[in-house]
Coordinates of C-alpha atoms in Angstrom, one line a residue:
X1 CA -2.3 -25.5 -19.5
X2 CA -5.1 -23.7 -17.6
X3 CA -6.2 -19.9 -18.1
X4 CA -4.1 -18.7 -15.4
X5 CA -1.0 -20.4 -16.5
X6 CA -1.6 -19.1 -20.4
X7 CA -2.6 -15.6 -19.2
X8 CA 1.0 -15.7 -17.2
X9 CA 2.9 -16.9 -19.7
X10 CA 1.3 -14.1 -21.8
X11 CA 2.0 -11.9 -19.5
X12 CA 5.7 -13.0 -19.4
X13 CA 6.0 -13.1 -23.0
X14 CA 4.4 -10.2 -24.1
X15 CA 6.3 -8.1 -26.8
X16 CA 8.3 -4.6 -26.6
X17 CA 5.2 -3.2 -28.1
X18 CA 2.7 -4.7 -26.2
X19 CA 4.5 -3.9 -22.6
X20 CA 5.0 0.1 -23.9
X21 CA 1.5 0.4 -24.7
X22 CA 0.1 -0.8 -21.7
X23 CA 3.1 1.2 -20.0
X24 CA 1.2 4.3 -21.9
X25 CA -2.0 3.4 -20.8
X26 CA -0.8 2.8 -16.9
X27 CA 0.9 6.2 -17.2
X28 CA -2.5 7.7 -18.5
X29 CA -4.2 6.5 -15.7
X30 CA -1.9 7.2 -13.3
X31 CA -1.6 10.8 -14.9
X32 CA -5.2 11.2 -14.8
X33 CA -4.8 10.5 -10.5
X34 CA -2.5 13.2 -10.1
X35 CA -4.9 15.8 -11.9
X36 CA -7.8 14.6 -9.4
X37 CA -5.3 14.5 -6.7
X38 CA -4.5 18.2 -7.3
X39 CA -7.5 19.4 -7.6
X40 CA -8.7 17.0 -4.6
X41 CA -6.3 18.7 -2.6
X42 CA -7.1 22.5 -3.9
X43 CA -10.5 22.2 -2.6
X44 CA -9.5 20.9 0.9
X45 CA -7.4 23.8 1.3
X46 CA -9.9 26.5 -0.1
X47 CA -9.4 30.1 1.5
X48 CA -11.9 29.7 4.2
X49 CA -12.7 33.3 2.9
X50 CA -14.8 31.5 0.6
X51 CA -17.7 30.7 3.6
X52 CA -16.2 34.3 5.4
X53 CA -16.2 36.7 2.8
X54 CA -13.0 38.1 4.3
X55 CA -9.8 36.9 3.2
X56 CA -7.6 38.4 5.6
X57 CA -9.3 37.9 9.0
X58 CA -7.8 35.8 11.9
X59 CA -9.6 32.8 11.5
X60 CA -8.5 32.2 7.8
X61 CA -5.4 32.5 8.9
X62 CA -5.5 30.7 12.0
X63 CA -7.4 27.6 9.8
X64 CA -4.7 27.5 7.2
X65 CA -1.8 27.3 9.4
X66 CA -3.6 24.5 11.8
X67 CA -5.1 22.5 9.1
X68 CA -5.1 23.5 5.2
X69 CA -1.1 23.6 5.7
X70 CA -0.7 20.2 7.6
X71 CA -3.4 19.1 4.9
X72 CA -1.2 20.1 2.1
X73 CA 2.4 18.4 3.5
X74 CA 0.5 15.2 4.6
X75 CA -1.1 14.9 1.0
X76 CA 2.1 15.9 -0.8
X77 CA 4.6 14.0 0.7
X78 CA 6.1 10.9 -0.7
X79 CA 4.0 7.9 -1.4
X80 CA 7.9 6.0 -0.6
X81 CA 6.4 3.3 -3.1
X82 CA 8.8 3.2 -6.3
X83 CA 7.3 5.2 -9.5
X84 CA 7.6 5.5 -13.1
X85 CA 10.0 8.4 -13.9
X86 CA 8.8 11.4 -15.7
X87 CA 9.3 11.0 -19.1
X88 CA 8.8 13.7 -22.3
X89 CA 6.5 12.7 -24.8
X90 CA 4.3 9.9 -22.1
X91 CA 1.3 10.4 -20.6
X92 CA 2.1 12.6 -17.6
X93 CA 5.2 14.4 -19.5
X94 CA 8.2 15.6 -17.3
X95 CA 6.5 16.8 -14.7
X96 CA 6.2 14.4 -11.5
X97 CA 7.2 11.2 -11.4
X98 CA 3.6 8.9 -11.1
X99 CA 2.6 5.8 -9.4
X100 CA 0.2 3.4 -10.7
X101 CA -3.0 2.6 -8.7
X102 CA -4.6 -0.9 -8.4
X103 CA -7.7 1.3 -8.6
X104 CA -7.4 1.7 -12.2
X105 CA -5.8 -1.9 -12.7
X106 CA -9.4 -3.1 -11.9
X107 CA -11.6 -0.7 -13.9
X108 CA -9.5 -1.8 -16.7
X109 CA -9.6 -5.8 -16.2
X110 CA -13.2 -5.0 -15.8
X111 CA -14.1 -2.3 -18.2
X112 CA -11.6 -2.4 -20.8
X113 CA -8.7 -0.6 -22.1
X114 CA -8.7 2.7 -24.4
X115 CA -8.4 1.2 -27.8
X116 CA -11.3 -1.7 -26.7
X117 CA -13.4 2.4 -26.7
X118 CA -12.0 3.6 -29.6
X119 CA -9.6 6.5 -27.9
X120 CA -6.5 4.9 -29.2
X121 CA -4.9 7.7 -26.9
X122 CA -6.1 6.6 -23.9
X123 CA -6.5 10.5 -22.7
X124 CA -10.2 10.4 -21.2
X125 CA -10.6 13.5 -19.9
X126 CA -13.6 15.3 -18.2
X127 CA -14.4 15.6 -14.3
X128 CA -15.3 12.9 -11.7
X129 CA -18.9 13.8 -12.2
X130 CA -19.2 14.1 -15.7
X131 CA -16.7 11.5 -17.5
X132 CA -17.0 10.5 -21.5
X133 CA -15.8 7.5 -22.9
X134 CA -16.4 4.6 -24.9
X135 CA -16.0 1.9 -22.9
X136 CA -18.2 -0.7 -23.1
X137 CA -18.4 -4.0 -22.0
X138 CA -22.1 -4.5 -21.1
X139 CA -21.5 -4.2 -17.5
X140 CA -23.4 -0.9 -16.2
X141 CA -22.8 3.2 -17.6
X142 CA -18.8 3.0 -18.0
X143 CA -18.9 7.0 -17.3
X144 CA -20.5 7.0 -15.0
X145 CA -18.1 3.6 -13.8
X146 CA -14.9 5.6 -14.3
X147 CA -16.4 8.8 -12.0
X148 CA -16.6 6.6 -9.2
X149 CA -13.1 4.9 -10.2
X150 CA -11.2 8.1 -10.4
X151 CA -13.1 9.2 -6.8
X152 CA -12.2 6.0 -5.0
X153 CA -8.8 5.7 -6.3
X154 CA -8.4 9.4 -4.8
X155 CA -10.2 8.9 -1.6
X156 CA -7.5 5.5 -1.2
X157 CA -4.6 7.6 -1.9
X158 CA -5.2 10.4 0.7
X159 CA -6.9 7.5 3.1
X160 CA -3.3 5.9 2.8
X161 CA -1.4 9.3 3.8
X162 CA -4.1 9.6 7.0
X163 CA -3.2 6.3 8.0
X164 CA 0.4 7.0 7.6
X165 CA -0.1 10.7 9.8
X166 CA -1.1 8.8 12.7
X167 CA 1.3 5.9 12.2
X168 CA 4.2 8.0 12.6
X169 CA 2.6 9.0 15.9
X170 CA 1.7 6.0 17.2
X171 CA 5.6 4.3 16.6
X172 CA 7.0 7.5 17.0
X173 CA 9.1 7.5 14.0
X174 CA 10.6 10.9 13.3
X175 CA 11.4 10.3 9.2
X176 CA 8.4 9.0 6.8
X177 CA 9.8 8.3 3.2
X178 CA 13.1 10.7 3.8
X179 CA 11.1 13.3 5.1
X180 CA 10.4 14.6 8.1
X181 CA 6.9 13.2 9.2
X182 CA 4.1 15.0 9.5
X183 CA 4.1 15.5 13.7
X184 CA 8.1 16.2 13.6
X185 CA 6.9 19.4 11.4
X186 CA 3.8 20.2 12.9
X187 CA 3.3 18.6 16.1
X188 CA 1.5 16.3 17.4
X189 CA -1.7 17.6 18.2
X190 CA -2.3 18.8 14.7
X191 CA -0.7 15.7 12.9
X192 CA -3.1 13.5 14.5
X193 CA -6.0 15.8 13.9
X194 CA -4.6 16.5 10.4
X195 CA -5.2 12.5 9.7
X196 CA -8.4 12.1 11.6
X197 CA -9.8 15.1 9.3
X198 CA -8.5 13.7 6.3
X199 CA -10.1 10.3 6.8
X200 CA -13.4 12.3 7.4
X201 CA -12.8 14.2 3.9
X202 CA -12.3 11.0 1.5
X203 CA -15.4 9.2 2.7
X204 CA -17.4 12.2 1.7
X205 CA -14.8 12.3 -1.1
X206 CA -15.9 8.7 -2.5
X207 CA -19.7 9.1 -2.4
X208 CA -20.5 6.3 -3.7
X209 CA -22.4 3.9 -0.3
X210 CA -20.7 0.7 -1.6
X211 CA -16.8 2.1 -2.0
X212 CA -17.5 4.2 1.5
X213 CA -18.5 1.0 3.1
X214 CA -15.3 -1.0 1.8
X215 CA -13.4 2.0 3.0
X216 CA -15.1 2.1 6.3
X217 CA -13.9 -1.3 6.7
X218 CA -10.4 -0.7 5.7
X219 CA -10.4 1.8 8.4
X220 CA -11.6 -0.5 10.8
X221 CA -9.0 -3.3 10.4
X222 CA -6.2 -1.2 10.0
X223 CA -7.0 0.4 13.7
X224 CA -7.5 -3.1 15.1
X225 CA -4.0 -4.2 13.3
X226 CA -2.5 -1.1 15.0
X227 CA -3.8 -2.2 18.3
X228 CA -2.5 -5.1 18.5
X229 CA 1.0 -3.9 16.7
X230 CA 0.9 -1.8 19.8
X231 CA 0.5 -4.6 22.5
X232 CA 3.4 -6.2 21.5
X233 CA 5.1 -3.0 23.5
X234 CA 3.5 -4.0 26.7
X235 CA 4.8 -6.2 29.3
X236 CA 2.7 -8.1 29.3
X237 CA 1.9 -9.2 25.4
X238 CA 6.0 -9.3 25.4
X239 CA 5.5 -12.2 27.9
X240 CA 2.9 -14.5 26.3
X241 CA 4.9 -14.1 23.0
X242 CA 8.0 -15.2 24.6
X243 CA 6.4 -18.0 26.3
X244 CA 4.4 -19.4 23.6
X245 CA 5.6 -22.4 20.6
X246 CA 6.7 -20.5 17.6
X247 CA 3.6 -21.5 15.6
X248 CA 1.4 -19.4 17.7
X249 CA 4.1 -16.4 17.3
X250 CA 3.9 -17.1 13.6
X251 CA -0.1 -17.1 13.5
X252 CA -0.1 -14.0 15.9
X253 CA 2.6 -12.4 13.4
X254 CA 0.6 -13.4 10.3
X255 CA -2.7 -11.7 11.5
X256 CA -1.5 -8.8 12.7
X257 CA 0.2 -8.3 9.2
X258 CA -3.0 -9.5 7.3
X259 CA -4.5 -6.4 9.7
X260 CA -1.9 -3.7 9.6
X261 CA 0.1 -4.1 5.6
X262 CA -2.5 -6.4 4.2
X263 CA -5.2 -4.0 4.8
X264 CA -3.0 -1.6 2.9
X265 CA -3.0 -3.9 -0.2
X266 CA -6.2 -4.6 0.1
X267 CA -8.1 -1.6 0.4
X268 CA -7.6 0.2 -3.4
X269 CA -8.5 -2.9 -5.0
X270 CA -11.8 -3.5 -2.2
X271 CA -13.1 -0.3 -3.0
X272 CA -12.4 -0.4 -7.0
X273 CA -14.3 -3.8 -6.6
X274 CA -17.1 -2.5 -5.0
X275 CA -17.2 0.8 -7.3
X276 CA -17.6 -1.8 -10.1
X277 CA -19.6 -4.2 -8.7
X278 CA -18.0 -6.9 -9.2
X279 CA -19.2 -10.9 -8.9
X280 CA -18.3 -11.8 -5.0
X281 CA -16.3 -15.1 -6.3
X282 CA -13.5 -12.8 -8.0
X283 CA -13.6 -10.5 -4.7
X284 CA -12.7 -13.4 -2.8
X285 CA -9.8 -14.1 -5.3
X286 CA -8.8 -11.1 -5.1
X287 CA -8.8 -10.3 -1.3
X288 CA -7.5 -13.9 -0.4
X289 CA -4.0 -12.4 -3.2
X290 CA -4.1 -9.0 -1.8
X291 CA -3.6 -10.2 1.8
X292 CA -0.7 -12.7 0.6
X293 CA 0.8 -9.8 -0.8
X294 CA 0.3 -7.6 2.1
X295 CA 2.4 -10.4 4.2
X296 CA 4.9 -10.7 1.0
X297 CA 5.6 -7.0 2.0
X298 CA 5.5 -7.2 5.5
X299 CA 8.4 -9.9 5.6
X300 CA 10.1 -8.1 3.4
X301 CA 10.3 -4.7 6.0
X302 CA 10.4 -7.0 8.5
X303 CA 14.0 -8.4 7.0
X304 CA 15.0 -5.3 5.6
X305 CA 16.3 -4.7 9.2
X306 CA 18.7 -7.0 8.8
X307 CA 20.2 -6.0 5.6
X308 CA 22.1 -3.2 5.0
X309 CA 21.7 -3.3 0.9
X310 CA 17.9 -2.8 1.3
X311 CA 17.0 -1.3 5.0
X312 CA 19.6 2.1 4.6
X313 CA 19.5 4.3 7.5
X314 CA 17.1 2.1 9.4
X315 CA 19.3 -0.9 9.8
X316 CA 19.1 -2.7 12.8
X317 CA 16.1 -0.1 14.2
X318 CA 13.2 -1.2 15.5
X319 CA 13.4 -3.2 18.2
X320 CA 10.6 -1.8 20.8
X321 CA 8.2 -4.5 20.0
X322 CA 7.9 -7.6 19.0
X323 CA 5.8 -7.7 16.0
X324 CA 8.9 -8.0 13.9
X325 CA 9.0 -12.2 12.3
X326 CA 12.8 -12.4 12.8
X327 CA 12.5 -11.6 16.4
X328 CA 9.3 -14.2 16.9
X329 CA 11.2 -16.6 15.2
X330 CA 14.5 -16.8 17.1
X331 CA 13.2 -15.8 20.8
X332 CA 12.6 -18.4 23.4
X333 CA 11.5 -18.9 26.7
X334 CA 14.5 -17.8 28.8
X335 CA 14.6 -14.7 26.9
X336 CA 12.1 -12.6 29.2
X337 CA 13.1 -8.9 30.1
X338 CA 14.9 -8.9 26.7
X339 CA 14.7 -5.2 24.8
X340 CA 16.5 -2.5 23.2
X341 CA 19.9 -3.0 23.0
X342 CA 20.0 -6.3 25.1
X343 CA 17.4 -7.5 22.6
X344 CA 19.1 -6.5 19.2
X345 CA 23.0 -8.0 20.4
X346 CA 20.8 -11.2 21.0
X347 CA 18.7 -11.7 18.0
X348 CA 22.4 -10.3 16.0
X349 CA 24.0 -13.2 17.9
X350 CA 21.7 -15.7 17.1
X351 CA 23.3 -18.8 15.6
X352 CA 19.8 -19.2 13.7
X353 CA 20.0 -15.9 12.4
X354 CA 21.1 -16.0 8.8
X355 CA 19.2 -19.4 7.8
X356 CA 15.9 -17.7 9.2
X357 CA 16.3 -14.5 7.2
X358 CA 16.8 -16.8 4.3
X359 CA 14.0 -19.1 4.7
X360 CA 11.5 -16.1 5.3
X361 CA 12.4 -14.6 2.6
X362 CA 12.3 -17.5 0.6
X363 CA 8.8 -17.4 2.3
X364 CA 8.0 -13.7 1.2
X365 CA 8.8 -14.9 -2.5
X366 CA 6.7 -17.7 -2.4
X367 CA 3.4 -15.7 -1.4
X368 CA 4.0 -13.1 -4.2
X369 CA 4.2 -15.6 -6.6
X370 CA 1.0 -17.4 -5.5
X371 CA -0.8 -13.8 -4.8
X372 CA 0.0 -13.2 -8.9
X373 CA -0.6 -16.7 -9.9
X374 CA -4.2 -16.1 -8.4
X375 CA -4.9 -12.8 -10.0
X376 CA -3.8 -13.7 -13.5
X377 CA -6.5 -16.6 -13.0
X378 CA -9.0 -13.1 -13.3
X379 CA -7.1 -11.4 -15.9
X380 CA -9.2 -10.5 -18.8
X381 CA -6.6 -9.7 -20.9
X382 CA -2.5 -10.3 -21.2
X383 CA -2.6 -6.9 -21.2
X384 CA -4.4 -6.2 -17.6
X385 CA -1.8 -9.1 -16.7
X386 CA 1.0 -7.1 -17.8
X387 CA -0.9 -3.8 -16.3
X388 CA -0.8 -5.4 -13.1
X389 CA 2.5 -6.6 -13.2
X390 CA 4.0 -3.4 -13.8
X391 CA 1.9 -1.8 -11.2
X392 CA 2.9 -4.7 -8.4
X393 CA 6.3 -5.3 -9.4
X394 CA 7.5 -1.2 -8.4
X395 CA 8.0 -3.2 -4.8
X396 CA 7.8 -6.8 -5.8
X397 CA 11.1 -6.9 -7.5
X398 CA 12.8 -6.0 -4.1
X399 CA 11.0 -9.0 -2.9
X400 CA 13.2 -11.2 -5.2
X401 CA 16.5 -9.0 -4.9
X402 CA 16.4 -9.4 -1.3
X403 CA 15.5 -13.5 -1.3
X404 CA 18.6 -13.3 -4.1
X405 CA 20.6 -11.4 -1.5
X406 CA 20.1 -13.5 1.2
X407 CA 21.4 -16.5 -0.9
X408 CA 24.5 -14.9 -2.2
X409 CA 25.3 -14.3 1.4
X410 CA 24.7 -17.5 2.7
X411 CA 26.5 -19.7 -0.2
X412 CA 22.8 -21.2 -1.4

């Protein structure tokens, strides 16, 4: 048995009291985010009184309504990513419900967890300039470590609800995460500045050259993803993919996903890596994992449109372009001129239908397993292992429901 397999089997084994202590610590750190979040967020939205001396003229109030207020609703809403309920008594209490961050899954593979420091509480406490804690593993100053952790792992949070600002925009989708999206509430002239800005803000926000540059170049692929996500709307994009073998849709497919949802998965744990400085070899792991499961996910919304149990309200929605799998999958040459309506009764009527839904998501579960497989082979710990499971597996489970779904339906 190897290191990765014992470290997954650790992982998989690990006792009640094992997985509720590094459910504690998870909670800690994801506690400790929402404090920096808060506070993040309080100084973007400073009265602008502060530089005026006058907190009553027209331009305060004429910068609060045009961008601290857009500001505040984009940062606040929804991550629509499954989080651990509040809970008395935890780390975090009753107050908001709080989502792990691969951010702070990598500062503790790499730095350690609180009783490795001797803070068997796991509380560290102290701002993102000024940390104390034990930690140490011989790897650099650890405060100084964890105040550019806890400034990344903000700067990828907000980065995420930019991307997700102009997004909406771009696919024109009205409802982000059950909520009306940003440009629904506040148009979209100040939506789409309200995400520029905000992009602007967490690169100062990070500070640190090495986790701006990763950031830099999160921001950079996800754009490109979102150009090419955008082509497939064009007449002429719609007519190359119709026309070409299936294993140049699929390639297409995969790298605009790598681009657009990989880019997603890969950016907290890019920036964490660099923040840390961590040995290239592992980053490569790491990415090469993270993009898997960025295409894991992306199959996963991409078949969620097919199944009522998991896509809701948005059954059977989407079908302006063609970046969805099912539709590359199942279209063929004589198909040109094929959209909206037209489009969905034919891919609905496809006598390929069901076994393609099936085999991609057989697919989808396949490349989360092999994206864990190949971080548990940089594990430190069956407790990071377990960390990072619980942090993955808020959305991963679905990945395995839906694949189990799609089964039952079919007979397999």
């Amino acid at each position: 048995m190897d290191a990765t397999e014992r470290v997954a089997d650790a992982a998989a084994g690990a006792t009640a009291g094992t997985r509720e202590a590094v459910a504690a610590v998870v909670r800690s750190d994801a506690a400790l985010l929402e404090d920096d979040l808060a506070e993040f967020l309080g100084s973007l939205t400073a009265p602008a009184a502060v530089a005026s001396g006058d907190s009553h003229s027209l331009y305060e109030a004429a910068l609060r309504r045009s961008l601290y207020e857009p500001v505040a609703d984009a940062v606040g809403s929804k991550v629509g990513q499954e989080a651990l309920p509040p809970s008395a008594g935890a780390p975090g209490g009753d107050r908001v419900p709080l989502r792990p961050s691969m951010v702070y899954w990598a500062y503790r593979n790499y730095r350690g967890f609180p009783d490795e420091t001797g803070d068997e509480t796991g509380n560290e406490t102290g701002n993102a300039t000024g940390i104390e804690t034990g930690i140490d593993t011989g790897a650099g100053d650890s405060a100084a470590d964890l105040a550019v952790v806890r400034r990344a792992a903000v700067a990828v949070r907000v980065m995420l609800k930019a991307f997700v600002a102009i997004d909406d925009i771009q696919d024109g989708s009205a409802i982000r995460y059950g909520e009306p999206a940003l440009h629904v509430t506040h148009g979209v002239p100040l939506a789409l500045n309200t995400g520029s800005w905000l992009i602007a803000a967490v690169l100062r926000h990070a500070a640190d050259p090495e986790v701006v540059d990763s950031l830099l170049r999160a921001v950079e692929s996800g754009f490109t993803g979102q150009a090419v996500d955008l082509s497939t709307r064009t007449e002429q994009t719609r007519a190359e993919l119709i026309a070409a073998p299936v294993e140049e849709r699929a390639a297409y497919w995969e790298s605009l996903a790598a681009l657009k949802t990989g880019t997603l998965f890969r950016m907290p744990l890019d920036a964490a890596l660099a923040g840390l400085r961590v040995v290239d070899e592992e980053q490569y792991t790491l990415d090469a994992a993270m993009r898997q499961l960025g295409l894991a996910s992306q199959l996963f919304n991409d078949l969620t449109d097919f199944v009522p149990e998991f896509g809701g309200g948005r059954i059977h929605e989407d079908y302006d372009g063609l970046s969805n799998r099912v539709f590359l999958e199942l279209l063929d040459p004589h198909c040109s001129g094929l959209a909206g309506e037209r489009l969905k009764a034919y891919v609905l009527g496809h006598p390929k239908l069901e076994p393609t839904l099936l085999s991609l998501a057989a697919e989808a579960v396949r490349l989360k397993r092999e994206a864990k497989e190949s971080v548990y082979g940089v594990c430190r710990s069956d407790r990071s292992a377990a960390y990072f499971d619980l942090t993955i597996e808020r959305k991963g489970h679905l990945i395995d429901r839906l694949h189990e779904t799609l089964q039952q339906r079919n007979g397999a």
